[in-house]
mmCIF file of C-alpha atoms in Angstrom:
data_model
loop_
_atom_site.group_PDB
_atom_site.id
_atom_site.type_symbol
_atom_site.label_atom_id
_atom_site.label_comp_id
_atom_site.label_asym_id
_atom_site.label_seq_id
_atom_site.Cartn_x
_atom_site.Cartn_y
_atom_site.Cartn_z
ATOM 1 C CA UNK A 17 -0.063 -0.004 -0.030
ATOM 2 C CA UNK A 18 1.018 3.263 -1.045
ATOM 3 C CA UNK A 19 1.058 5.598 1.791
ATOM 4 C CA UNK A 20 1.326 9.807 2.197
ATOM 5 C CA UNK A 21 3.764 10.864 4.752
ATOM 6 C CA UNK A 22 2.381 11.092 8.107
ATOM 7 C CA UNK A 23 2.193 14.032 10.194
ATOM 8 C CA UNK A 24 5.522 14.125 11.813
ATOM 9 C CA UNK A 25 5.649 17.888 12.443
ATOM 10 C CA UNK A 26 6.908 18.564 16.031
ATOM 11 C CA UNK A 27 4.487 21.056 18.610
ATOM 12 C CA UNK A 28 6.943 24.095 17.779
ATOM 13 C CA UNK A 29 6.369 23.703 14.294
ATOM 14 C CA UNK A 30 3.020 23.223 14.279
ATOM 15 C CA UNK A 31 0.232 25.799 14.075
ATOM 16 C CA UNK A 32 -1.100 26.964 17.494
ATOM 17 C CA UNK A 33 -4.322 27.444 18.479
ATOM 18 C CA UNK A 34 -6.340 29.460 21.184
ATOM 19 C CA UNK A 35 -9.551 29.542 22.773
ATOM 20 C CA UNK A 36 -10.925 33.119 23.104
ATOM 21 C CA UNK A 37 -10.390 34.653 26.350
ATOM 22 C CA UNK A 38 -13.153 32.886 29.055
ATOM 23 C CA UNK A 39 -13.929 30.446 26.604
ATOM 24 C CA UNK A 40 -11.915 27.150 26.788
ATOM 25 C CA UNK A 41 -13.346 25.897 29.891
ATOM 26 C CA UNK A 42 -15.610 23.319 28.413
ATOM 27 C CA UNK A 43 -12.800 21.452 26.932
ATOM 28 C CA UNK A 44 -10.017 22.683 28.870
ATOM 29 C CA UNK A 45 -11.543 21.901 32.438
ATOM 30 C CA UNK A 46 -14.686 19.309 31.597
ATOM 31 C CA UNK A 47 -13.193 17.442 29.398
ATOM 32 C CA UNK A 48 -15.232 18.224 26.107
ATOM 33 C CA UNK A 49 -13.670 16.056 23.148
ATOM 34 C CA UNK A 50 -14.679 18.973 20.766
ATOM 35 C CA UNK A 51 -15.231 22.943 20.809
ATOM 36 C CA UNK A 52 -17.388 24.846 18.706
ATOM 37 C CA UNK A 53 -16.072 27.819 16.097
ATOM 38 C CA UNK A 54 -17.379 30.676 18.382
ATOM 39 C CA UNK A 55 -14.953 29.282 21.089
ATOM 40 C CA UNK A 56 -11.582 29.819 18.949
ATOM 41 C CA UNK A 57 -9.224 32.959 18.794
ATOM 42 C CA UNK A 58 -8.961 33.307 14.787
ATOM 43 C CA UNK A 59 -6.625 35.638 13.009
ATOM 44 C CA UNK A 60 -6.049 35.329 9.408
ATOM 45 C CA UNK A 61 -3.220 32.759 9.540
ATOM 46 C CA UNK A 62 -5.419 30.457 11.585
ATOM 47 C CA UNK A 63 -8.188 31.007 9.780
ATOM 48 C CA UNK A 64 -6.068 29.823 6.021
ATOM 49 C CA UNK A 65 -5.449 26.573 7.617
ATOM 50 C CA UNK A 66 -6.733 23.758 5.638
ATOM 51 C CA UNK A 67 -9.852 22.010 6.902
ATOM 52 C CA UNK A 68 -7.686 18.966 9.199
ATOM 53 C CA UNK A 69 -5.319 20.670 10.032
ATOM 54 C CA UNK A 70 -3.201 19.416 13.303
ATOM 55 C CA UNK A 71 -2.266 22.038 15.649
ATOM 56 C CA UNK A 72 -1.075 22.393 18.916
ATOM 57 C CA UNK A 73 -4.042 23.825 21.469
ATOM 58 C CA UNK A 74 -2.348 26.325 24.255
ATOM 59 C CA UNK A 75 -4.253 27.450 27.267
ATOM 60 C CA UNK A 76 -4.736 30.936 29.165
ATOM 61 C CA UNK A 77 -1.027 30.824 30.033
ATOM 62 C CA UNK A 78 -0.091 29.841 26.558
ATOM 63 C CA UNK A 79 1.300 26.584 27.839
ATOM 64 C CA UNK A 80 0.778 23.755 25.538
ATOM 65 C CA UNK A 81 -1.902 20.906 26.571
ATOM 66 C CA UNK A 82 -2.864 19.416 23.573
ATOM 67 C CA UNK A 83 -3.147 18.234 19.827
ATOM 68 C CA UNK A 84 -6.153 18.835 17.938
ATOM 69 C CA UNK A 85 -7.261 19.318 14.532
ATOM 70 C CA UNK A 86 -9.077 22.417 13.265
ATOM 71 C CA UNK A 87 -11.865 23.059 10.480
ATOM 72 C CA UNK A 88 -12.713 26.575 10.630
ATOM 73 C CA UNK A 89 -15.227 26.000 7.922
ATOM 74 C CA UNK A 90 -17.399 24.216 10.372
ATOM 75 C CA UNK A 91 -19.190 24.864 13.269
ATOM 76 C CA UNK A 92 -17.478 21.997 15.381
ATOM 77 C CA UNK A 93 -14.482 23.398 14.343
ATOM 78 C CA UNK A 94 -12.135 21.838 16.662
ATOM 79 C CA UNK A 95 -11.373 18.223 17.922
ATOM 80 C CA UNK A 96 -9.155 16.885 20.288
ATOM 81 C CA UNK A 97 -6.490 13.992 19.379
ATOM 82 C CA UNK A 98 -4.662 13.838 22.054
ATOM 83 C CA UNK A 99 -3.679 14.976 25.643
ATOM 84 C CA UNK A 100 0.137 15.006 24.446
ATOM 85 C CA UNK A 101 1.157 17.938 22.563
ATOM 86 C CA UNK A 102 3.624 16.423 21.023
ATOM 87 C CA UNK A 103 1.851 13.621 19.985
ATOM 88 C CA UNK A 104 2.453 12.283 16.100
ATOM 89 C CA UNK A 105 -0.583 11.425 13.922
ATOM 90 C CA UNK A 106 1.144 8.615 12.029
ATOM 91 C CA UNK A 107 0.424 4.844 11.587
ATOM 92 C CA UNK A 108 1.479 3.423 14.732
ATOM 93 C CA UNK A 109 -0.520 6.368 16.874
ATOM 94 C CA UNK A 110 -3.857 4.871 14.992
ATOM 95 C CA UNK A 111 -2.575 1.399 15.123
ATOM 96 C CA UNK A 112 -2.460 2.238 19.008
ATOM 97 C CA UNK A 113 -6.167 3.620 19.156
ATOM 98 C CA UNK A 114 -7.399 0.660 16.843
ATOM 99 C CA UNK A 115 -5.535 -2.330 19.054
ATOM 100 C CA UNK A 116 -7.553 -0.836 22.546
ATOM 101 C CA UNK A 117 -10.521 -0.470 20.895
ATOM 102 C CA UNK A 118 -10.084 -4.257 19.314
ATOM 103 C CA UNK A 119 -8.981 -5.318 23.065
ATOM 104 C CA UNK A 120 -11.722 -3.845 24.565
ATOM 105 C CA UNK A 121 -13.897 -5.440 22.256
ATOM 106 C CA UNK A 122 -12.429 -8.537 22.424
ATOM 107 C CA UNK A 123 -13.278 -7.995 26.756
ATOM 108 C CA UNK A 124 -16.877 -6.950 26.653
ATOM 109 C CA UNK A 125 -17.927 -8.579 23.155
ATOM 110 C CA UNK A 126 -16.125 -11.678 21.956
ATOM 111 C CA UNK A 127 -15.837 -12.683 18.431
ATOM 112 C CA UNK A 128 -14.502 -10.171 15.504
ATOM 113 C CA UNK A 129 -17.720 -8.954 14.440
ATOM 114 C CA UNK A 130 -18.629 -5.597 16.123
ATOM 115 C CA UNK A 131 -18.188 -1.694 15.884
ATOM 116 C CA UNK A 132 -14.264 -1.560 16.104
ATOM 117 C CA UNK A 133 -14.450 2.512 16.608
ATOM 118 C CA UNK A 134 -17.161 4.405 17.974
ATOM 119 C CA UNK A 135 -15.574 7.755 17.272
ATOM 120 C CA UNK A 136 -14.919 10.304 20.212
ATOM 121 C CA UNK A 137 -16.217 7.237 22.243
ATOM 122 C CA UNK A 138 -12.525 4.994 21.093
ATOM 123 C CA UNK A 139 -10.532 8.204 20.866
ATOM 124 C CA UNK A 140 -10.987 9.073 17.077
ATOM 125 C CA UNK A 141 -13.555 11.689 16.650
ATOM 126 C CA UNK A 142 -15.486 11.606 13.156
ATOM 127 C CA UNK A 143 -14.171 8.030 12.546
ATOM 128 C CA UNK A 144 -16.229 4.852 12.034
ATOM 129 C CA UNK A 145 -15.133 1.355 11.629
ATOM 130 C CA UNK A 146 -17.017 -1.523 11.752
ATOM 131 C CA UNK A 147 -15.388 -5.121 11.660
ATOM 132 C CA UNK A 148 -17.031 -7.890 10.198
ATOM 133 C CA UNK A 149 -14.277 -10.625 10.383
ATOM 134 C CA UNK A 150 -11.766 -10.397 7.829
ATOM 135 C CA UNK A 151 -13.648 -6.903 6.966
ATOM 136 C CA UNK A 152 -13.498 -3.859 7.791
ATOM 137 C CA UNK A 153 -15.738 -0.868 6.581
ATOM 138 C CA UNK A 154 -14.235 2.913 7.799
ATOM 139 C CA UNK A 155 -16.482 5.800 7.463
ATOM 140 C CA UNK A 156 -13.496 8.769 8.120
ATOM 141 C CA UNK A 157 -16.305 11.459 8.650
ATOM 142 C CA UNK A 158 -14.109 14.692 9.817
ATOM 143 C CA UNK A 159 -12.015 16.422 7.766
ATOM 144 C CA UNK A 160 -8.815 15.543 10.071
ATOM 145 C CA UNK A 161 -9.204 11.514 9.041
ATOM 146 C CA UNK A 162 -9.703 12.055 5.235
ATOM 147 C CA UNK A 163 -6.489 14.172 5.389
ATOM 148 C CA UNK A 164 -4.528 11.426 7.713
ATOM 149 C CA UNK A 165 -6.478 8.625 5.829
ATOM 150 C CA UNK A 166 -3.112 7.131 4.289
ATOM 151 C CA UNK A 167 -1.776 6.595 8.094
ATOM 152 C CA UNK A 168 -4.920 5.620 9.333
ATOM 153 C CA UNK A 169 -5.428 2.342 6.627
ATOM 154 C CA UNK A 170 -1.684 1.566 7.626
ATOM 155 C CA UNK A 171 -2.365 1.825 10.941
ATOM 156 C CA UNK A 172 -5.570 -0.450 10.427
ATOM 157 C CA UNK A 173 -3.151 -2.887 8.638
ATOM 158 C CA UNK A 174 -1.108 -2.968 11.739
ATOM 159 C CA UNK A 175 -3.397 -3.598 14.533
ATOM 160 C CA UNK A 176 -5.856 -5.713 12.484
ATOM 161 C CA UNK A 177 -4.284 -6.601 9.065
ATOM 162 C CA UNK A 178 -7.889 -7.157 7.611
ATOM 163 C CA UNK A 179 -8.601 -8.709 4.042
ATOM 164 C CA UNK A 180 -10.777 -6.158 2.894
ATOM 165 C CA UNK A 181 -11.287 -2.568 3.230
ATOM 166 C CA UNK A 182 -14.533 -0.670 2.200
ATOM 167 C CA UNK A 183 -14.178 3.395 2.681
ATOM 168 C CA UNK A 184 -17.684 4.295 3.402
ATOM 169 C CA UNK A 185 -18.431 8.238 2.385
ATOM 170 C CA UNK A 186 -21.707 8.414 2.467
ATOM 171 C CA UNK A 187 -22.870 9.825 6.383
ATOM 172 C CA UNK A 188 -24.447 12.998 6.049
ATOM 173 C CA UNK A 189 -21.528 14.415 8.676
ATOM 174 C CA UNK A 190 -19.062 14.277 5.883
ATOM 175 C CA UNK A 191 -20.970 17.177 4.375
ATOM 176 C CA UNK A 192 -20.667 19.061 7.375
ATOM 177 C CA UNK A 193 -17.321 18.774 6.999
ATOM 178 C CA UNK A 194 -16.970 19.589 3.561
ATOM 179 C CA UNK A 195 -16.458 16.207 2.300
ATOM 180 C CA UNK A 196 -17.374 14.272 -1.177
ATOM 181 C CA UNK A 197 -19.912 11.087 -0.913
ATOM 182 C CA UNK A 198 -18.760 7.704 -2.150
ATOM 183 C CA UNK A 199 -17.954 4.308 -1.255
ATOM 184 C CA UNK A 200 -15.329 2.530 -3.213
ATOM 185 C CA UNK A 201 -13.105 -1.290 -1.951
ATOM 186 C CA UNK A 202 -9.232 -0.083 -1.249
ATOM 187 C CA UNK A 203 -8.326 -3.525 -0.272
ATOM 188 C CA UNK A 204 -9.094 -6.961 -1.022
ATOM 189 C CA UNK A 205 -11.844 -8.474 -3.167
ATOM 190 C CA UNK A 206 -16.071 -9.060 -2.385
ATOM 191 C CA UNK A 207 -18.078 -11.165 -4.129
ATOM 192 C CA UNK A 208 -21.631 -10.541 -2.679
ATOM 193 C CA UNK A 209 -22.672 -9.524 0.776
ATOM 194 C CA UNK A 210 -20.649 -11.217 4.226
ATOM 195 C CA UNK A 211 -22.015 -13.409 6.838
ATOM 196 C CA UNK A 212 -22.610 -11.683 10.930
ATOM 197 C CA UNK A 213 -23.312 -14.452 13.090
ATOM 198 C CA UNK A 214 -24.933 -12.647 16.483
ATOM 199 C CA UNK A 215 -27.970 -13.679 18.848
ATOM 200 C CA UNK A 216 -27.896 -16.972 17.615
ATOM 201 C CA UNK A 217 -28.901 -16.652 13.750
ATOM 202 C CA UNK A 218 -26.868 -15.846 10.616
ATOM 203 C CA UNK A 219 -27.101 -12.591 8.650
ATOM 204 C CA UNK A 220 -26.283 -11.109 5.647
ATOM 205 C CA UNK A 221 -25.066 -7.645 5.509
ATOM 206 C CA UNK A 222 -23.836 -6.058 1.877
ATOM 207 C CA UNK A 223 -20.738 -3.556 2.658
ATOM 208 C CA UNK A 224 -20.870 -2.241 -0.752
ATOM 209 C CA UNK A 225 -24.574 -1.442 -1.305
ATOM 210 C CA UNK A 226 -26.240 -1.580 2.206
ATOM 211 C CA UNK A 227 -27.589 1.165 4.291
ATOM 212 C CA UNK A 228 -24.577 2.994 6.773
ATOM 213 C CA UNK A 229 -21.774 0.689 6.677
ATOM 214 C CA UNK A 230 -24.126 -2.591 6.020
ATOM 215 C CA UNK A 231 -24.979 -3.749 9.471
ATOM 216 C CA UNK A 232 -26.324 -2.270 12.601
ATOM 217 C CA UNK A 233 -24.277 -3.170 15.559
ATOM 218 C CA UNK A 234 -25.985 -1.080 17.968
ATOM 219 C CA UNK A 235 -28.954 -2.922 18.173
ATOM 220 C CA UNK A 236 -27.383 -6.109 18.980
ATOM 221 C CA UNK A 237 -28.626 -6.363 22.590
ATOM 222 C CA UNK A 238 -31.710 -5.210 21.307
ATOM 223 C CA UNK A 239 -32.355 -7.758 19.123
ATOM 224 C CA UNK A 240 -31.776 -10.283 22.025
ATOM 225 C CA UNK A 241 -34.700 -8.179 23.878
ATOM 226 C CA UNK A 242 -36.605 -8.162 21.752
ATOM 227 C CA UNK A 243 -35.964 -11.957 20.300
ATOM 228 C CA UNK A 244 -36.974 -12.508 23.982
ATOM 229 C CA UNK A 245 -40.275 -10.894 24.073
ATOM 230 C CA UNK A 246 -41.446 -12.755 20.796
ATOM 231 C CA UNK A 247 -40.587 -16.093 21.728
ATOM 232 C CA UNK A 248 -43.445 -18.509 21.173
ATOM 233 C CA UNK A 249 -45.609 -16.024 19.577
ATOM 234 C CA UNK A 250 -46.067 -14.072 16.421
ATOM 235 C CA UNK A 251 -43.512 -10.691 15.252
ATOM 236 C CA UNK A 252 -43.912 -7.605 13.390
ATOM 237 C CA UNK A 253 -40.672 -6.243 12.436
ATOM 238 C CA UNK A 254 -41.127 -2.381 11.157
ATOM 239 C CA UNK A 255 -38.365 -0.744 9.255
ATOM 240 C CA UNK A 256 -36.733 -4.120 9.449
ATOM 241 C CA UNK A 257 -33.765 -3.300 7.539
ATOM 242 C CA UNK A 258 -32.252 -6.530 6.739
ATOM 243 C CA UNK A 259 -34.132 -8.475 9.557
ATOM 244 C CA UNK A 260 -32.018 -7.541 12.404
ATOM 245 C CA UNK A 261 -35.383 -8.547 15.029
ATOM 246 C CA UNK A 262 -37.047 -10.641 13.326
ATOM 247 C CA UNK A 263 -34.561 -13.028 12.592
ATOM 248 C CA UNK A 264 -32.892 -12.952 16.071
ATOM 249 C CA UNK A 265 -36.580 -13.534 17.168
ATOM 250 C CA UNK A 266 -37.212 -16.872 14.853
ATOM 251 C CA UNK A 267 -34.057 -18.206 16.077
ATOM 252 C CA UNK A 268 -35.431 -17.472 19.626
ATOM 253 C CA UNK A 269 -38.473 -19.974 19.202
ATOM 254 C CA UNK A 270 -40.999 -17.004 17.035
ATOM 255 C CA UNK A 271 -43.293 -19.113 15.482
ATOM 256 C CA UNK A 272 -43.442 -16.499 12.523
ATOM 257 C CA UNK A 273 -41.993 -13.184 12.101
ATOM 258 C CA UNK A 274 -43.256 -10.339 9.314
ATOM 259 C CA UNK A 275 -40.474 -7.815 8.423
ATOM 260 C CA UNK A 276 -41.498 -4.386 6.589
ATOM 261 C CA UNK A 277 -39.422 -2.343 4.770
ATOM 262 C CA UNK A 278 -39.157 0.333 2.148
ATOM 263 C CA UNK A 279 -35.719 -1.221 0.546
ATOM 264 C CA UNK A 280 -35.957 -4.400 -1.437
ATOM 265 C CA UNK A 281 -32.264 -4.941 -1.188
ATOM 266 C CA UNK A 282 -32.578 -4.995 2.861
ATOM 267 C CA UNK A 283 -35.141 -7.583 2.287
ATOM 268 C CA UNK A 284 -33.556 -9.537 0.096
ATOM 269 C CA UNK A 285 -31.052 -9.775 2.183
ATOM 270 C CA UNK A 286 -33.010 -10.717 4.871
ATOM 271 C CA UNK A 287 -34.970 -13.590 2.686
ATOM 272 C CA UNK A 288 -31.530 -14.691 2.156
ATOM 273 C CA UNK A 289 -30.534 -15.375 5.683
ATOM 274 C CA UNK A 290 -34.056 -16.638 6.729
ATOM 275 C CA UNK A 291 -33.471 -19.320 4.203
ATOM 276 C CA UNK A 292 -29.929 -19.920 5.647
ATOM 277 C CA UNK A 293 -31.026 -20.269 9.130
ATOM 278 C CA UNK A 294 -33.656 -22.693 8.152
ATOM 279 C CA UNK A 295 -36.348 -20.338 9.064
ATOM 280 C CA UNK A 296 -37.787 -19.420 5.411
ATOM 281 C CA UNK A 297 -40.874 -21.112 6.126
ATOM 282 C CA UNK A 298 -41.335 -19.119 9.361
ATOM 283 C CA UNK A 299 -40.133 -15.369 7.876
ATOM 284 C CA UNK A 300 -42.385 -13.024 5.577
ATOM 285 C CA UNK A 301 -41.347 -9.828 3.984
ATOM 286 C CA UNK A 302 -43.135 -6.898 2.287
ATOM 287 C CA UNK A 303 -41.763 -4.160 1.177
ATOM 288 C CA UNK A 304 -44.091 -0.769 1.438
ATOM 289 C CA UNK A 305 -44.212 2.344 3.410
ATOM 290 C CA UNK A 306 -44.315 1.738 7.482
ATOM 291 C CA UNK A 307 -46.831 3.968 7.778
ATOM 292 C CA UNK A 308 -49.145 1.990 5.124
ATOM 293 C CA UNK A 309 -48.472 -0.942 6.402
ATOM 294 C CA UNK A 310 -49.104 -0.639 9.823
ATOM 295 C CA UNK A 311 -52.522 0.908 9.347
ATOM 296 C CA UNK A 312 -53.726 -1.762 6.825
ATOM 297 C CA UNK A 313 -52.362 -4.600 9.033
ATOM 298 C CA UNK A 314 -55.112 -3.009 11.668
ATOM 299 C CA UNK A 315 -57.635 -3.260 8.735
ATOM 300 C CA UNK A 316 -56.972 -6.655 8.823
ATOM 301 C CA UNK A 317 -57.307 -7.505 12.198
ATOM 302 C CA UNK A 318 -53.923 -8.150 12.025
ATOM 303 C CA UNK A 319 -52.517 -9.539 15.571
ATOM 304 C CA UNK A 320 -49.258 -10.376 17.236
ATOM 305 C CA UNK A 321 -47.541 -11.038 20.510
ATOM 306 C CA UNK A 322 -44.729 -8.593 19.683
ATOM 307 C CA UNK A 323 -44.327 -5.505 17.649
ATOM 308 C CA UNK A 324 -40.740 -3.634 16.763
ATOM 309 C CA UNK A 325 -40.723 -0.470 15.472
ATOM 310 C CA UNK A 326 -37.222 0.882 14.459
ATOM 311 C CA UNK A 327 -37.173 3.999 12.242
ATOM 312 C CA UNK A 328 -34.628 6.212 10.869
ATOM 313 C CA UNK A 329 -33.633 9.077 12.560
ATOM 314 C CA UNK A 330 -37.145 10.924 12.348
ATOM 315 C CA UNK A 331 -34.940 13.711 14.123
ATOM 316 C CA UNK A 332 -31.468 13.776 13.682
ATOM 317 C CA UNK A 333 -31.332 17.750 14.358
ATOM 318 C CA UNK A 334 -32.518 20.016 16.924
ATOM 319 C CA UNK A 335 -34.704 21.881 13.439
ATOM 320 C CA UNK A 336 -36.456 18.507 12.920
ATOM 321 C CA UNK A 337 -37.226 17.867 16.806
ATOM 322 C CA UNK A 338 -40.944 18.893 16.705
ATOM 323 C CA UNK A 339 -41.781 16.983 13.692
ATOM 324 C CA UNK A 340 -39.543 14.325 14.636
ATOM 325 C CA UNK A 341 -41.452 13.556 18.073
ATOM 326 C CA UNK A 342 -44.900 13.863 16.229
ATOM 327 C CA UNK A 343 -43.639 10.857 14.343
ATOM 328 C CA UNK A 344 -42.487 8.726 16.677
ATOM 329 C CA UNK A 345 -45.975 9.265 18.495
ATOM 330 C CA UNK A 346 -47.044 8.254 15.442
ATOM 331 C CA UNK A 347 -45.442 5.378 14.912
ATOM 332 C CA UNK A 348 -46.186 4.129 18.713
ATOM 333 C CA UNK A 349 -50.246 4.290 17.766
ATOM 334 C CA UNK A 350 -50.153 2.529 14.578
ATOM 335 C CA UNK A 351 -47.716 -0.100 16.186
ATOM 336 C CA UNK A 352 -49.553 -0.770 20.119
ATOM 337 C CA UNK A 353 -52.691 -1.068 17.814
ATOM 338 C CA UNK A 354 -51.541 -4.159 16.533
ATOM 339 C CA UNK A 355 -50.327 -5.879 19.648
ATOM 340 C CA UNK A 356 -52.369 -8.877 21.505
ATOM 341 C CA UNK A 357 -53.411 -8.206 25.140
ATOM 342 C CA UNK A 358 -50.247 -9.162 26.959
ATOM 343 C CA UNK A 359 -47.910 -8.375 24.442
ATOM 344 C CA UNK A 360 -45.367 -6.040 23.627
ATOM 345 C CA UNK A 361 -44.232 -3.247 21.608
ATOM 346 C CA UNK A 362 -40.538 -2.199 21.455
ATOM 347 C CA UNK A 363 -40.124 1.735 20.413
ATOM 348 C CA UNK A 364 -36.792 2.450 19.041
ATOM 349 C CA UNK A 365 -35.106 5.989 18.387
ATOM 350 C CA UNK A 366 -31.343 6.735 16.905
ATOM 351 C CA UNK A 367 -32.507 10.621 16.702
ATOM 352 C CA UNK A 368 -29.353 12.508 18.451
ATOM 353 C CA UNK A 369 -31.936 15.368 19.013
ATOM 354 C CA UNK A 370 -34.827 13.084 21.016
ATOM 355 C CA UNK A 371 -34.054 13.092 24.768
ATOM 356 C CA UNK A 372 -34.587 9.445 26.952
ATOM 357 C CA UNK A 373 -37.840 11.445 28.729
ATOM 358 C CA UNK A 374 -39.065 12.816 25.481
ATOM 359 C CA UNK A 375 -39.455 9.211 23.892
ATOM 360 C CA UNK A 376 -41.036 8.013 26.389
ATOM 361 C CA UNK A 377 -43.850 10.442 26.695
ATOM 362 C CA UNK A 378 -44.310 10.167 22.942
ATOM 363 C CA UNK A 379 -44.487 6.628 23.428
ATOM 364 C CA UNK A 380 -47.053 6.757 26.164
ATOM 365 C CA UNK A 381 -48.836 9.323 23.872
ATOM 366 C CA UNK A 382 -49.435 7.284 20.876
ATOM 367 C CA UNK A 383 -50.200 4.380 22.783
ATOM 368 C CA UNK A 384 -52.973 6.388 24.251
ATOM 369 C CA UNK A 385 -54.236 7.541 21.241
ATOM 370 C CA UNK A 386 -54.500 4.382 20.169
ATOM 371 C CA UNK A 387 -56.670 2.732 22.851
ATOM 372 C CA UNK A 388 -53.784 0.899 24.861
ATOM 373 C CA UNK A 389 -52.298 0.905 28.129
ATOM 374 C CA UNK A 390 -49.537 -0.942 29.654
ATOM 375 C CA UNK A 391 -45.961 -0.964 31.668
ATOM 376 C CA UNK A 392 -43.029 -0.006 30.585
ATOM 377 C CA UNK A 393 -40.780 -3.393 30.975
ATOM 378 C CA UNK A 394 -37.149 -2.486 29.402
ATOM 379 C CA UNK A 395 -35.047 0.757 28.391
ATOM 380 C CA UNK A 396 -32.341 -0.191 26.113
ATOM 381 C CA UNK A 397 -29.233 1.922 24.544
ATOM 382 C CA UNK A 398 -26.297 0.567 21.851
ATOM 383 C CA UNK A 399 -23.951 -2.182 22.665
ATOM 384 C CA UNK A 400 -20.947 -1.801 24.646
ATOM 385 C CA UNK A 401 -18.553 -1.464 21.262
ATOM 386 C CA UNK A 402 -20.707 1.650 21.118
ATOM 387 C CA UNK A 403 -19.145 3.382 24.099
ATOM 388 C CA UNK A 404 -20.524 7.002 25.267
ATOM 389 C CA UNK A 405 -17.957 9.490 25.769
ATOM 390 C CA UNK A 406 -18.714 11.359 28.733
ATOM 391 C CA UNK A 407 -19.047 14.537 28.137
ATOM 392 C CA UNK A 408 -20.302 14.028 25.021
ATOM 393 C CA UNK A 409 -24.290 12.780 24.947
ATOM 394 C CA UNK A 410 -24.477 12.349 21.510
ATOM 395 C CA UNK A 411 -22.641 9.101 21.536
ATOM 396 C CA UNK A 412 -25.218 7.154 23.171
ATOM 397 C CA UNK A 413 -27.454 8.531 20.447
ATOM 398 C CA UNK A 414 -29.894 5.093 20.187
ATOM 399 C CA UNK A 415 -32.495 4.937 22.820
ATOM 400 C CA UNK A 416 -35.092 1.517 23.180
ATOM 401 C CA UNK A 417 -38.139 1.283 25.038
ATOM 402 C CA UNK A 418 -40.091 -2.241 25.135
ATOM 403 C CA UNK A 419 -44.071 -1.943 26.910
ATOM 404 C CA UNK A 420 -46.669 -5.074 27.639
ATOM 405 C CA UNK A 421 -49.813 -3.824 26.431
ATOM 406 C CA UNK A 422 -52.993 -4.455 28.430
#
C-alpha cells in the first residue's frame, strides 16, 4: 500500500490554537472532546489553515496542552486528538487506538463482528469502523481523518491486518465537513454480502450497497431482548432493514415473523438469511411504507405478540425535533394497535436530538391515542461496542423502550 507522509511535525513547528478569552473552560476543564467555532481565537493565519490541519492547543497561560485538529469551515471547529501536545498522528498512533479498541471488544463482546471504532468514544473523533470478521468498513466523517486517511489505513493494517477494507463516504456528517460522498473498495475483494453471526442467527450484510456500513451493530442487545419478548409468538418487524429483530426472534423460537421495509435490497438480504438459517417457512417480508403497512394490517385485524418499530432518525437535529416527536408518537400509535393483549411493543430511536424522557412521553401518548395501556418493562441503548464519551451525550444516540400492553 502506498502511503502519504504521516504527520511528523513537532509541536514547536505546528500552528498554535488558543481559545477566546474565558471560552475554553468546557474543553480544557470539563473534558469535552470538541469545541465550537465561536470558542476559538482566529487570526488570518489560523483561518487560512486547510480543513483538518493538526495544531497545538495552548491554554490561557500559553502552555501547550493538547494536539488538536482544526476545521474553520464548520461549527464543530476543533477536535481533540491527543492530550500529548507532542503526539505524532501517524500509522503507529492510529494502530495504538485500533489495538486498544480491539482489546476492549474482545473483553466485552468477543468474536470478530462488532463496531471497532465509535468516534469520540474510542478517541478517534469523526471516525467509524465496523468489523465484519476479515473485512472492515471505514467512515472518515471528519476533515482531519480524511487528511490522514493513509496513516489511518496503515494503522488498521498494523492492528488488525484485515483482508478487505471498504471506505464508506456516504454519511451526511461528511457534507458538514465539506467532504465529498462515495463508497469504494480499497483492499481485497468482495463477491457478495458477508455473513454476520449474532444472537443465534446468521445475518447477511452488503458492505458495498447496504445502508450505513452494511449492518447495525448498535442494536445487538436490543435484537436479543426483542427475541425474548417474541419467543413462542408472532413478531412484526417494522423498518426491518435486513431482518435484525425478526431473525433473532425466529432463532429464539418465535412462531413467525413479518418484516416490513421500503428497501427491496434490504429485504432480499433478510429473505436469503432466513433461508440459510432454516427459518424460511416462518419468515415473510413485505416492501411497503411502514405507516401504510401498519394501517392496513390494523384494518385487516392482524395482531402480533411482539411489534418492533426501529425507524430511521426522525429528528437528526434540533430543527427537526418537533416533527420528529410527532412521528414517534404516530409510530407508537400505529404499532400499539397491532399488539395482542399481554403482548409487547418496542420502539427505537436513533435521533440524537430526542432525549429519552421525550421519547417515553411520545410513546405513551401514542399508545393512549390507540386506546392502549400498559407498562414499561425495558429501556435499552446501544451495545458495549458503542462506548459513550462522558462529555458527549451524542455518542449515546440510540434509545429503545419496550412496553407490555393490556
